[in-house]
GROMACS .gro file of C-alpha atoms in nm:
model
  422
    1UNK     CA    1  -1.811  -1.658   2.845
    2UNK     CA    2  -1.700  -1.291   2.926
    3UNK     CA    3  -1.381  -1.391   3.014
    4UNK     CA    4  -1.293  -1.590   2.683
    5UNK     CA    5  -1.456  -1.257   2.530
    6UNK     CA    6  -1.264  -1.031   2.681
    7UNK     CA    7  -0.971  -1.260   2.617
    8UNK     CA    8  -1.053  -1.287   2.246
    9UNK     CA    9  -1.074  -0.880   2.233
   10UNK     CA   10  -0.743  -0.889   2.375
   11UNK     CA   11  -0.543  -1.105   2.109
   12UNK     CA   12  -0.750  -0.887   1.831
   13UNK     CA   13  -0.593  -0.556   1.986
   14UNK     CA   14  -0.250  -0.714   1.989
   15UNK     CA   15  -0.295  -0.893   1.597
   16UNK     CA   16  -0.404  -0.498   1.531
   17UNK     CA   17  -0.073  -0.359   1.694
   18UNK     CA   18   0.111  -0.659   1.507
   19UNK     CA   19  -0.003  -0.584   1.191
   20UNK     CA   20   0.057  -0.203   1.173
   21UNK     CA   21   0.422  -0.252   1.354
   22UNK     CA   22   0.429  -0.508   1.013
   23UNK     CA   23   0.337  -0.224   0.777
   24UNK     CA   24   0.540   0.009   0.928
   25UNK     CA   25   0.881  -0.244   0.900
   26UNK     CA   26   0.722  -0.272   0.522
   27UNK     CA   27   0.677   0.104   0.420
   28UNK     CA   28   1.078   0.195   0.619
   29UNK     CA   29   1.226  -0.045   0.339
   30UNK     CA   30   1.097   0.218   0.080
   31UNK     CA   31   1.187   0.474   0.259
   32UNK     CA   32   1.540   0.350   0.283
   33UNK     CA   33   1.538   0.282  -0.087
   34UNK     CA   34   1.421   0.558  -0.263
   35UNK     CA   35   1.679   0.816  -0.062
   36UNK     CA   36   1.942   0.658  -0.169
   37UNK     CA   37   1.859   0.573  -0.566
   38UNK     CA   38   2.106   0.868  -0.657
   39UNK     CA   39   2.404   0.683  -0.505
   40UNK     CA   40   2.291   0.368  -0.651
   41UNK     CA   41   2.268   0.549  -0.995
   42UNK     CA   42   2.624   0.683  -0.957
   43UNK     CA   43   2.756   0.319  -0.879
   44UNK     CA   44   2.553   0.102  -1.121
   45UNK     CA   45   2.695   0.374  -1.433
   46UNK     CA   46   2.348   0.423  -1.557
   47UNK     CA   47   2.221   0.740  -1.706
   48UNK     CA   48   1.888   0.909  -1.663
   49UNK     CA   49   1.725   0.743  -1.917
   50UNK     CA   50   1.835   0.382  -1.811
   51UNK     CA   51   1.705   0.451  -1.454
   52UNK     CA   52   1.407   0.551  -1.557
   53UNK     CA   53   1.366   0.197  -1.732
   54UNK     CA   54   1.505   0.008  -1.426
   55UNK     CA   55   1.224   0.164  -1.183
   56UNK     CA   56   1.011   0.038  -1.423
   57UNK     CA   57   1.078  -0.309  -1.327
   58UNK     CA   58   1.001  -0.331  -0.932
   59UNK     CA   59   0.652  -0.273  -1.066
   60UNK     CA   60   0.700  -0.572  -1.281
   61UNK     CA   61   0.809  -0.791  -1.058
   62UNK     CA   62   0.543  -0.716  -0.788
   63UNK     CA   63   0.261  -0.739  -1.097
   64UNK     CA   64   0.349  -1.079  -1.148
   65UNK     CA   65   0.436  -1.247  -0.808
   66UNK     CA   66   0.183  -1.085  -0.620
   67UNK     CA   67  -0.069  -1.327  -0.732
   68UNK     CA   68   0.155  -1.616  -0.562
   69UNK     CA   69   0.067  -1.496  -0.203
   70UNK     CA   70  -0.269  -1.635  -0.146
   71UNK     CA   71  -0.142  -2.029  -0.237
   72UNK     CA   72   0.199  -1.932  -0.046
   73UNK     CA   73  -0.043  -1.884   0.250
   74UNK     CA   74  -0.267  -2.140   0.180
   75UNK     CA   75  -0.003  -2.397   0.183
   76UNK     CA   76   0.170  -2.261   0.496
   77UNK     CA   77  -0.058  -2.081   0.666
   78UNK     CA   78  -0.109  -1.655   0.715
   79UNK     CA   79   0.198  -1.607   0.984
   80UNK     CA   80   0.450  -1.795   0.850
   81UNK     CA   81   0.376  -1.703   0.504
   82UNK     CA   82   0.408  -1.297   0.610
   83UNK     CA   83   0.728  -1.367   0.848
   84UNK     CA   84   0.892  -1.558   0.487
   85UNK     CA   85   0.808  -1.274   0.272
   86UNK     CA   86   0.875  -1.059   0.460
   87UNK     CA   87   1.199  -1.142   0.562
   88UNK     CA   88   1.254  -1.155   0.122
   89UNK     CA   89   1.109  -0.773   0.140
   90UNK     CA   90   1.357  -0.655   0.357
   91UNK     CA   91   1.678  -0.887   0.291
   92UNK     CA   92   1.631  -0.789  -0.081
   93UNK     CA   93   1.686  -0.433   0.038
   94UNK     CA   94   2.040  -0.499  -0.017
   95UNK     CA   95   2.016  -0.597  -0.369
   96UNK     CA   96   2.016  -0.259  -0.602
   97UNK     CA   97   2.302  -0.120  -0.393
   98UNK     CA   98   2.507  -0.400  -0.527
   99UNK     CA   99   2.432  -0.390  -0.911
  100UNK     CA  100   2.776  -0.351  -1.112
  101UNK     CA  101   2.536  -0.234  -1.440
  102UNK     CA  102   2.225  -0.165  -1.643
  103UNK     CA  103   2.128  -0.571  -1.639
  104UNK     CA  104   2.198  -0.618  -1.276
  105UNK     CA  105   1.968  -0.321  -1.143
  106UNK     CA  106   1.722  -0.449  -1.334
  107UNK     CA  107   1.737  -0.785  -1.234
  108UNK     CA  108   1.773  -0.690  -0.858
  109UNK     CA  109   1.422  -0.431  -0.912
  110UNK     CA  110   1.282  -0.721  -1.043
  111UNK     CA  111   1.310  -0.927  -0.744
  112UNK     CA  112   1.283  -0.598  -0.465
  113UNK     CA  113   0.944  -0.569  -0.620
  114UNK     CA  114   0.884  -0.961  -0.642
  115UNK     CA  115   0.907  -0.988  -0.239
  116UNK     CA  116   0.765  -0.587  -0.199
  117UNK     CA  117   0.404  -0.701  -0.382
  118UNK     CA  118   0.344  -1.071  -0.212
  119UNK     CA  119   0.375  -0.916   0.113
  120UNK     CA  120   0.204  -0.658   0.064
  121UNK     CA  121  -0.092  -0.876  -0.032
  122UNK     CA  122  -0.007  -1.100   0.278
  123UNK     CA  123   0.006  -0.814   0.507
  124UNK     CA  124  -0.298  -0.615   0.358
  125UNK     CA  125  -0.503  -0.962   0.424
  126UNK     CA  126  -0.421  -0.995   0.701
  127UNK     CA  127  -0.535  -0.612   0.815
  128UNK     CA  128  -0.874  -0.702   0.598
  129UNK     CA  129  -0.940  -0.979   0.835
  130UNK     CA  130  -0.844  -0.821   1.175
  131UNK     CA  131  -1.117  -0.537   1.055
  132UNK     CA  132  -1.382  -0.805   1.024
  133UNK     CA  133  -1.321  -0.918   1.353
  134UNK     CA  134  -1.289  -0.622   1.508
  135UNK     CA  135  -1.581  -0.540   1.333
  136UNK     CA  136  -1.465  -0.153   1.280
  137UNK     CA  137  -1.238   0.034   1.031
  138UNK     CA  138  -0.860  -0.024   1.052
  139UNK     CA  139  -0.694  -0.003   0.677
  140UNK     CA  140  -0.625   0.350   0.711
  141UNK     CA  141  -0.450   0.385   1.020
  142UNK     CA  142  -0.201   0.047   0.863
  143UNK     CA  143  -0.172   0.247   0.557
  144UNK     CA  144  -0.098   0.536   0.791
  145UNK     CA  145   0.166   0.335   0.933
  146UNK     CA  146   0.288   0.210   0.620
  147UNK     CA  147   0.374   0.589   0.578
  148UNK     CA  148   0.576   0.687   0.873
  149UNK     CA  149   0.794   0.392   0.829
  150UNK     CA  150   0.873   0.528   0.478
  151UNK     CA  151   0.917   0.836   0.649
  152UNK     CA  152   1.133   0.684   0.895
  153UNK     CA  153   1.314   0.494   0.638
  154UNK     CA  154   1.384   0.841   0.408
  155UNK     CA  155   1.439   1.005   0.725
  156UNK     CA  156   1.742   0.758   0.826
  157UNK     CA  157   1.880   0.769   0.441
  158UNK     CA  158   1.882   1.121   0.439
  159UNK     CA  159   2.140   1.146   0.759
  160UNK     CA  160   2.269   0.825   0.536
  161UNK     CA  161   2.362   1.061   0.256
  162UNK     CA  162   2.447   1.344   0.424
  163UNK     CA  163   2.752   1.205   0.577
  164UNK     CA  164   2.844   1.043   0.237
  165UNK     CA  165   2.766   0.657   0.346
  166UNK     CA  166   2.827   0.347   0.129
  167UNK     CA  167   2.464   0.241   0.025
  168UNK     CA  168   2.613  -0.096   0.013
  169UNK     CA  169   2.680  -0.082   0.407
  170UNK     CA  170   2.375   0.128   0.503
  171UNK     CA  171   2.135  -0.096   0.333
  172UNK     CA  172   2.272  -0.418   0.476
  173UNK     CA  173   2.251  -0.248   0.816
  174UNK     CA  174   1.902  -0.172   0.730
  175UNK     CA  175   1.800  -0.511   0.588
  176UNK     CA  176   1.936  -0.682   0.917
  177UNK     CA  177   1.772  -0.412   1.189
  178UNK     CA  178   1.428  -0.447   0.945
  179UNK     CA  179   1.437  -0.737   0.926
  180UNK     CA  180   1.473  -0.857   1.303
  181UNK     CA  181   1.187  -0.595   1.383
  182UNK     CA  182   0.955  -0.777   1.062
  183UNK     CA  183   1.038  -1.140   1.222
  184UNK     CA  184   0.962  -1.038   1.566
  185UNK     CA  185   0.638  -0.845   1.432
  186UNK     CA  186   0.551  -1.135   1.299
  187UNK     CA  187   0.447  -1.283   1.567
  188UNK     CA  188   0.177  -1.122   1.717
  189UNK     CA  189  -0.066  -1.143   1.352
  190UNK     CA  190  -0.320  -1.359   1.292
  191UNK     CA  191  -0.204  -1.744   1.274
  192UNK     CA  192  -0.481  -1.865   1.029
  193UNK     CA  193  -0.442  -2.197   0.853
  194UNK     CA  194  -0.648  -2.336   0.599
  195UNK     CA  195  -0.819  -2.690   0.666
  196UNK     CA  196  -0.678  -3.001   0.435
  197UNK     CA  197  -0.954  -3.053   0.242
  198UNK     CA  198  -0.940  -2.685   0.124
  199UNK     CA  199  -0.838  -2.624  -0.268
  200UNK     CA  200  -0.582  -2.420  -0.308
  201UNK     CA  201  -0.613  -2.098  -0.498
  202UNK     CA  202  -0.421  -2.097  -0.860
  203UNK     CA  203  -0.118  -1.964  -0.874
  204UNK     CA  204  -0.183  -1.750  -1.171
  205UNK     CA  205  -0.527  -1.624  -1.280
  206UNK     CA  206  -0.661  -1.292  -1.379
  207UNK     CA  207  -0.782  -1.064  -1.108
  208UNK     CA  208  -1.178  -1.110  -1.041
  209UNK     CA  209  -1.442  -0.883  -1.169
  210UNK     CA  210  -1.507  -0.709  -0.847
  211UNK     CA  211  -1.112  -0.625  -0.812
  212UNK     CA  212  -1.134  -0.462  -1.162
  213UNK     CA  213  -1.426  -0.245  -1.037
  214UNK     CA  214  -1.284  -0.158  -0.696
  215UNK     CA  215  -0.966  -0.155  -0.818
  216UNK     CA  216  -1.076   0.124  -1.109
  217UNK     CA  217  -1.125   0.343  -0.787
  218UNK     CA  218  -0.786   0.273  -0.686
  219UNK     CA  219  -0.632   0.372  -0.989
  220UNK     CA  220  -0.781   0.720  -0.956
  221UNK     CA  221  -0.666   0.780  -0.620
  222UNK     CA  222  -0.303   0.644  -0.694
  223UNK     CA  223  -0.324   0.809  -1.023
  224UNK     CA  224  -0.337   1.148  -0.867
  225UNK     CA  225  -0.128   1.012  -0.544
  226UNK     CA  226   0.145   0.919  -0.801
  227UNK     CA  227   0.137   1.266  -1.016
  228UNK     CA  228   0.132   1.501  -0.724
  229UNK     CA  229   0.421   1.335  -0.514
  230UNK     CA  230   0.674   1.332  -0.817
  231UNK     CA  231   0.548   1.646  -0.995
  232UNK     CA  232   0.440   1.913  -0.740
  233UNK     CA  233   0.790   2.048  -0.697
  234UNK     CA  234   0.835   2.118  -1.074
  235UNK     CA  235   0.500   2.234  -1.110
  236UNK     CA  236   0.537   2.470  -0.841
  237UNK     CA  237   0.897   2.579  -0.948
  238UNK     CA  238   0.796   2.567  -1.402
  239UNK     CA  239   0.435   2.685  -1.411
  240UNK     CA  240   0.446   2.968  -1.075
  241UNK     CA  241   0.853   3.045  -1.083
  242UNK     CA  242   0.865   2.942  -0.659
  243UNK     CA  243   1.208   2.913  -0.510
  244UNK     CA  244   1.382   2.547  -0.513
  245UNK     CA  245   1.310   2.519  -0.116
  246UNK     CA  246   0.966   2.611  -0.182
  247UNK     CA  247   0.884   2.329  -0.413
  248UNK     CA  248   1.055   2.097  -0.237
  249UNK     CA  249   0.817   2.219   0.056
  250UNK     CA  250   0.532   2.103  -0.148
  251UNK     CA  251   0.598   1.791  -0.205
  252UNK     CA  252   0.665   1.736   0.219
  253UNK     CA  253   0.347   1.888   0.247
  254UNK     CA  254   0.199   1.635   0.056
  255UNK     CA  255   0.343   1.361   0.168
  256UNK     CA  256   0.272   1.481   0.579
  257UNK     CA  257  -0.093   1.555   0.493
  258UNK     CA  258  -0.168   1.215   0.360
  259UNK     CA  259   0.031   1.026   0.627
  260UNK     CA  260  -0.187   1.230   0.876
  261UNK     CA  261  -0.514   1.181   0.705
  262UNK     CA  262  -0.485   0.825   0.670
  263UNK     CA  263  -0.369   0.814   1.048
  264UNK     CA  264  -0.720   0.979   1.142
  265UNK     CA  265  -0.932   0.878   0.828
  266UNK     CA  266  -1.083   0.511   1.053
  267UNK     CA  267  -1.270   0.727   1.282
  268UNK     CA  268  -1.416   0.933   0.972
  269UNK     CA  269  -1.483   0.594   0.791
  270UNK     CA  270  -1.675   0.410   1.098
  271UNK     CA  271  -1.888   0.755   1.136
  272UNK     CA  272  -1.919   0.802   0.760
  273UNK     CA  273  -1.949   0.457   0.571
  274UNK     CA  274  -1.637   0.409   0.300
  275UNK     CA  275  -1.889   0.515   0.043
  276UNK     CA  276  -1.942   0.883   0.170
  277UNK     CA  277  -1.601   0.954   0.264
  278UNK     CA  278  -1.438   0.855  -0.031
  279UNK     CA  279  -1.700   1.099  -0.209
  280UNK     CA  280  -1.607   1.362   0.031
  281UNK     CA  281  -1.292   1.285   0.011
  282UNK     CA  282  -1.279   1.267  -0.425
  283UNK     CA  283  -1.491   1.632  -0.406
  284UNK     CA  284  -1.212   1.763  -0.200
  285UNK     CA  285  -0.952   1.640  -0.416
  286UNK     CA  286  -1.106   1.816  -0.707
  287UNK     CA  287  -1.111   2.097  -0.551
  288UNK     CA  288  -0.749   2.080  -0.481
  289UNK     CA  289  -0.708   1.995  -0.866
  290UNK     CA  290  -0.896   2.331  -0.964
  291UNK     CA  291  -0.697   2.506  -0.744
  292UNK     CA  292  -0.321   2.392  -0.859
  293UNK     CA  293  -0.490   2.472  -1.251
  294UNK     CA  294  -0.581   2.784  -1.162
  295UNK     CA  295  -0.333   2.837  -0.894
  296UNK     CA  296  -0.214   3.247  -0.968
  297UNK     CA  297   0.027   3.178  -0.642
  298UNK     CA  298   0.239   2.902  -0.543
  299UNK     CA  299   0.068   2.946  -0.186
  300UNK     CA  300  -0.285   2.841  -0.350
  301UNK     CA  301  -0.129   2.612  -0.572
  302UNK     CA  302   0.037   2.415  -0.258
  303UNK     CA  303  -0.302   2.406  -0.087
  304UNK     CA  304  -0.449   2.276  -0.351
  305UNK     CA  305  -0.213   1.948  -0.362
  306UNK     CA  306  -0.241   1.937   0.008
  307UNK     CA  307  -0.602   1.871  -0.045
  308UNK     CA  308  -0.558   1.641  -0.296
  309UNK     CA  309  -0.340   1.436  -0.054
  310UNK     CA  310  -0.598   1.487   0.208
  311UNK     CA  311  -0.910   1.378  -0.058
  312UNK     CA  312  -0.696   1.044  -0.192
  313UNK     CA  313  -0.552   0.914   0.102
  314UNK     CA  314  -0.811   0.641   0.254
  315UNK     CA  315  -0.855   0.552  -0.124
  316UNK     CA  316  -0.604   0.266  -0.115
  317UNK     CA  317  -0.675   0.121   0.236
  318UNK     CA  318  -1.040   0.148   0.160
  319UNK     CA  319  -0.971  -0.021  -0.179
  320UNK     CA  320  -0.786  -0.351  -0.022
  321UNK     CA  321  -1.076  -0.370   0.254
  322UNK     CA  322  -1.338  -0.382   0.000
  323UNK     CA  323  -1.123  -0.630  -0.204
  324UNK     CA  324  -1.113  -0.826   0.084
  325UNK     CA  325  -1.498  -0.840   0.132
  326UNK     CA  326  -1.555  -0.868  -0.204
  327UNK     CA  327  -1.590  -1.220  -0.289
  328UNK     CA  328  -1.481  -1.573  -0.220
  329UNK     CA  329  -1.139  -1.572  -0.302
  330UNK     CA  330  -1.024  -1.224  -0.060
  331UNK     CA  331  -0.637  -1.314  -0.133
  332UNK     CA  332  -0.699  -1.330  -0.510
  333UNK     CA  333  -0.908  -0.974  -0.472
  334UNK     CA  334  -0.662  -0.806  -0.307
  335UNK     CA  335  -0.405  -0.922  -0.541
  336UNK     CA  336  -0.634  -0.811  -0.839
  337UNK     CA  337  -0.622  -0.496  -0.664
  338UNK     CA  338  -0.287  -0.406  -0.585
  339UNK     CA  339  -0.175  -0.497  -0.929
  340UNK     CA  340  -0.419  -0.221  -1.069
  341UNK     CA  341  -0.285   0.055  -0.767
  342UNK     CA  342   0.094  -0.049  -0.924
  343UNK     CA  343   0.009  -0.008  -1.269
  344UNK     CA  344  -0.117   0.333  -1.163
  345UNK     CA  345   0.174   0.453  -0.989
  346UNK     CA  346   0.348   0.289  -1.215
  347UNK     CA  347   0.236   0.512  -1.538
  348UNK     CA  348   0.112   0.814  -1.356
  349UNK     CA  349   0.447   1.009  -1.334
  350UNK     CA  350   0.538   0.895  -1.711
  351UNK     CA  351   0.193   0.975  -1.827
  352UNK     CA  352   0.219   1.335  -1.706
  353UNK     CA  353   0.537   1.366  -1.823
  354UNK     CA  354   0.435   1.317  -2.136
  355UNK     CA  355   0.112   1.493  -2.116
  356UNK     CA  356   0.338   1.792  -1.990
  357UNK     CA  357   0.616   1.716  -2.304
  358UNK     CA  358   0.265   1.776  -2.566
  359UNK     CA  359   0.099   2.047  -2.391
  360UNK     CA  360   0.210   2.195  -1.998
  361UNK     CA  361   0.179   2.073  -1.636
  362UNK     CA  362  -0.136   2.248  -1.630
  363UNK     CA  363  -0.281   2.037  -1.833
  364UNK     CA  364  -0.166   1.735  -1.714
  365UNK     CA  365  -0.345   1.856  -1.372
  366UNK     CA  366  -0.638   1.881  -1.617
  367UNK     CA  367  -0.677   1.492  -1.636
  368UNK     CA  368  -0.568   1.482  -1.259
  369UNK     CA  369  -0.829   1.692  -1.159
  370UNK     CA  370  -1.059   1.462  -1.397
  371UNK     CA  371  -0.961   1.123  -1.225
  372UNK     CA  372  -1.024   1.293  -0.899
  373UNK     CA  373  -1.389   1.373  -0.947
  374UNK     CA  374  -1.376   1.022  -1.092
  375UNK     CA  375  -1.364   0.928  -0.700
  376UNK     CA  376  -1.707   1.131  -0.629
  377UNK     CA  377  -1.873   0.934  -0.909
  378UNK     CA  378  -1.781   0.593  -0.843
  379UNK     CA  379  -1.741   0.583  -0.517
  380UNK     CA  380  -2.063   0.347  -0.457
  381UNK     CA  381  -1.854   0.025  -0.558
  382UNK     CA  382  -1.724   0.008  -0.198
  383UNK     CA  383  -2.078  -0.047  -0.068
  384UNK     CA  384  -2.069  -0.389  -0.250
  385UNK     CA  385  -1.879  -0.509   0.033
  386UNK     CA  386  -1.955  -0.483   0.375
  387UNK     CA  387  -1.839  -0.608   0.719
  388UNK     CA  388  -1.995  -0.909   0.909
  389UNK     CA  389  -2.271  -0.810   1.127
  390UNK     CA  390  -2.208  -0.702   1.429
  391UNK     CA  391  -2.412  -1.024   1.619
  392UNK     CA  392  -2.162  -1.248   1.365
  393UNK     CA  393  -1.991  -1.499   1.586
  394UNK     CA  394  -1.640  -1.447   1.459
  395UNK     CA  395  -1.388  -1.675   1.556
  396UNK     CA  396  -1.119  -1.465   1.797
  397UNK     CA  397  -0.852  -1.684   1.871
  398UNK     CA  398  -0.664  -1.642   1.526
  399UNK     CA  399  -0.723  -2.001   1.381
  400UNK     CA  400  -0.949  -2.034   1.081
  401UNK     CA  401  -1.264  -2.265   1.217
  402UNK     CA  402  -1.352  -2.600   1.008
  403UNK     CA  403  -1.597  -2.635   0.732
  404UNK     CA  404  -1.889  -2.705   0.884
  405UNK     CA  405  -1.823  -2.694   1.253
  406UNK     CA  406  -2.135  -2.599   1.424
  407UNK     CA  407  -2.177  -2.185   1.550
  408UNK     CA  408  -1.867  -2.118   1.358
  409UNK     CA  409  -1.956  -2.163   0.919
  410UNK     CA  410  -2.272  -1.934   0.941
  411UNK     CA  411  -2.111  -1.656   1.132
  412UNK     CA  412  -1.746  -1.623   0.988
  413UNK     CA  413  -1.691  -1.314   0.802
  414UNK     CA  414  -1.701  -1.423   0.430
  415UNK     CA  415  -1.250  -1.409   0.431
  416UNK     CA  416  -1.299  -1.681   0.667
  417UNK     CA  417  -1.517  -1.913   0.495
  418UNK     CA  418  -1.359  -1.907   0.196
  419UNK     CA  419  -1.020  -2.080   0.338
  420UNK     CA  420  -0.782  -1.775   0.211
  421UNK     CA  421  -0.559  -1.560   0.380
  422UNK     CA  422  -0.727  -1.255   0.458
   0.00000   0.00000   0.00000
């Protein structure tokens, strides 16, 4: 019995380093995107205004197909469903690079975000349900993962750009290296597989009540995610007259301190609860709102976006893992979820644009600051949701036990019973 314990321990650790190499693969396709959008601009002929419509529509696209996952994985089970999408994610890498016009970028964002959002939920289900087995927190560190492949991915496209590469050529190189890494990733996740008998989850249906709750908390953190990533440079250089280099610092800051965080932030959470350190966490980030408001120095005004990326960054991966716990349809949640998260970095850097247009960037911190302490106040939806006990006798071996099979139904964590993907 110890050894098939200590055997079963051992495939978890390994589905754990599978799944983060697979959010790292996931997050170096963005990466590799976004540092190259000017290029991609230049060769499609579209103006300013036209681009911002077309990076409108990856949102789209991942709004609408991410609710396909769960019955893609019901029907062919959790690993081959995430080695299939994927393989899309990173093979439609390719795809803007090689739009002649207006039309064809937006049809190509369409589908890049299509492929980004199912495997995202496959991949995020997948991390839900290695935490219940593992029976400790793990979404922060993937998400942490998720962001040094993006860094890794900007990284590359930056030395990309610099020597004046052909998107078209250094995104196909990408999509072929990511892609072999993704497919041999792949293999080390979770292999579960849902019994015949099993319905399969619709296709389309609107996201549960407990995503819209959990997912409200997600908003928040994205919300001000969202803002302070695309704004904090020109808040830095309009409202406090810094340098160009040292609003550009700002927003590296920001991105480094909530890669970091969410690195570290699964020790806080198993010490803490998800409850209290997302409270913590939402009180900090207000405090970093105040402080870019009242900010009388770029100095204070970049520490106080550094601790708005420290305050928001478990908010996502915390988000998911509730999702996931949430109900009996976890694929479906997390879907719910991440469609919410979208919409909100979808409309956050419009929305202060706008805000800004009407009043100033201060203000528009204002409702930042606002969302933030929203974190501190409804932070106690993620107790809803908890992990299986720790006495639970959870299945280790990375198939999905039968309805009904004896010392297996009462103890599965609630992802497994419900024959989804999570």
């Amino acid at each position: 019995m110890a050894g098939e314990t200590v055997f079963g321990t051992e495939r978890l650790r390994r589905a754990r380093f599978a799944v983060a190499a697979v959010f790292c693969v996931h997050g170096a396709v963005t990466g590799s995107f976004a540092t190259r959008v000017p290029w991609i601009q230049d060769h499609a002929g579209v103006s300013a205004g036209q681009l911002g419509l077309a990076l409108a529509f990856p949102a789209i696209g991942a709004s609408l197909a991410m609710p396909l996952a769960g019955a893609i994985s019901h029907r062919f089970g959790a690993r081959t469903a995430l080695r299939g999408l994927l393989a899309l994610w990173t093979l439609s890498l390719t795809l803007p690079s090689l739009a002649p016009n207006i039309y064809g970028l937006c049809a190509a964002l369409f589908v890049y975000g299509a492929t980004a959002g199912m495997s995202d939920v496959a991949m995020n289900a997948l991390g839900v349900e290695v935490e219940n087995r593992l029976r400790k927190s793990i979404m922060s560190s993937l998400h942490g993962m998720w962001s040094v492949g993006a860094l890794i991915g900007s990284a590359a496209g930056t030395v990309a750009a610099h020597l004046g590469a052909d998107a078209r050529l250094h995104h196909l190189t990408g999509a072929i290296v990511l892609t072999a890494l993704g497919l041999v990733c792949c293999q080390g996740v979770l292999d579960l597989q849902s019994s015949p008998d099993e319905e399969p989850p619709p296709r389309f249906s609107l996201p549960p009540k407990s995503a819209l709750i959990i997912g409200a908390i997600g908003f928040c953190g994205v919300f001000a995610e969202g803002a302070s990533l695309d704004w904090s440079a020109v808040y830095l250089r309009d409202e406090l007259g810094s340098s160009a280099g040292v609003a550009a610092a700002s927003t590296t800051a920001f991105a480094l301190t909530m890669a970091v965080a969410r690195l570290v932030g699964d020790r806080v959470v198993d010490r803490f609860g998800a409850v209290r350190t997302v409270r913590v966490g939402g009180a900090a980030a207000t405090a970093g709102g105040l402080l870019v408001v009242f900010a009388p120095h770029p100095a204070v005004a970049m520490a106080g976006f550094g601790l708005i990326g420290l305050g928001v960054a478990v908010v996502v991966p915390l988000a998911f893992a509730a999702a996931g716990r949430s109900g009996p349809n976890p694929s479906q949640a997390i879907a719910g979820v991440a469609t919410i998260t979208y919409t909100s970095g979808l409309i956050a850097p419009s929305a202060i644009g706008g805000i800004a247009d009407a009043t100033s960037l201060m203000v528009s911190f204002g409702l930042v600051t606002l969302l933030t302490f929203g974190l501190v106040v409804g932070a106690g939806v993620l107790r809803q949701a908890s992990r299986p006990a720790s006495g639970a006798d959870v299945p280790a071996d990375g198939v999905r036990a039968a309805a009904g099979a004896p010392g297996k139904e009462g103890g599965a964590s609630r992802a497994t019973r419900s024959g989804q993907v999570s």
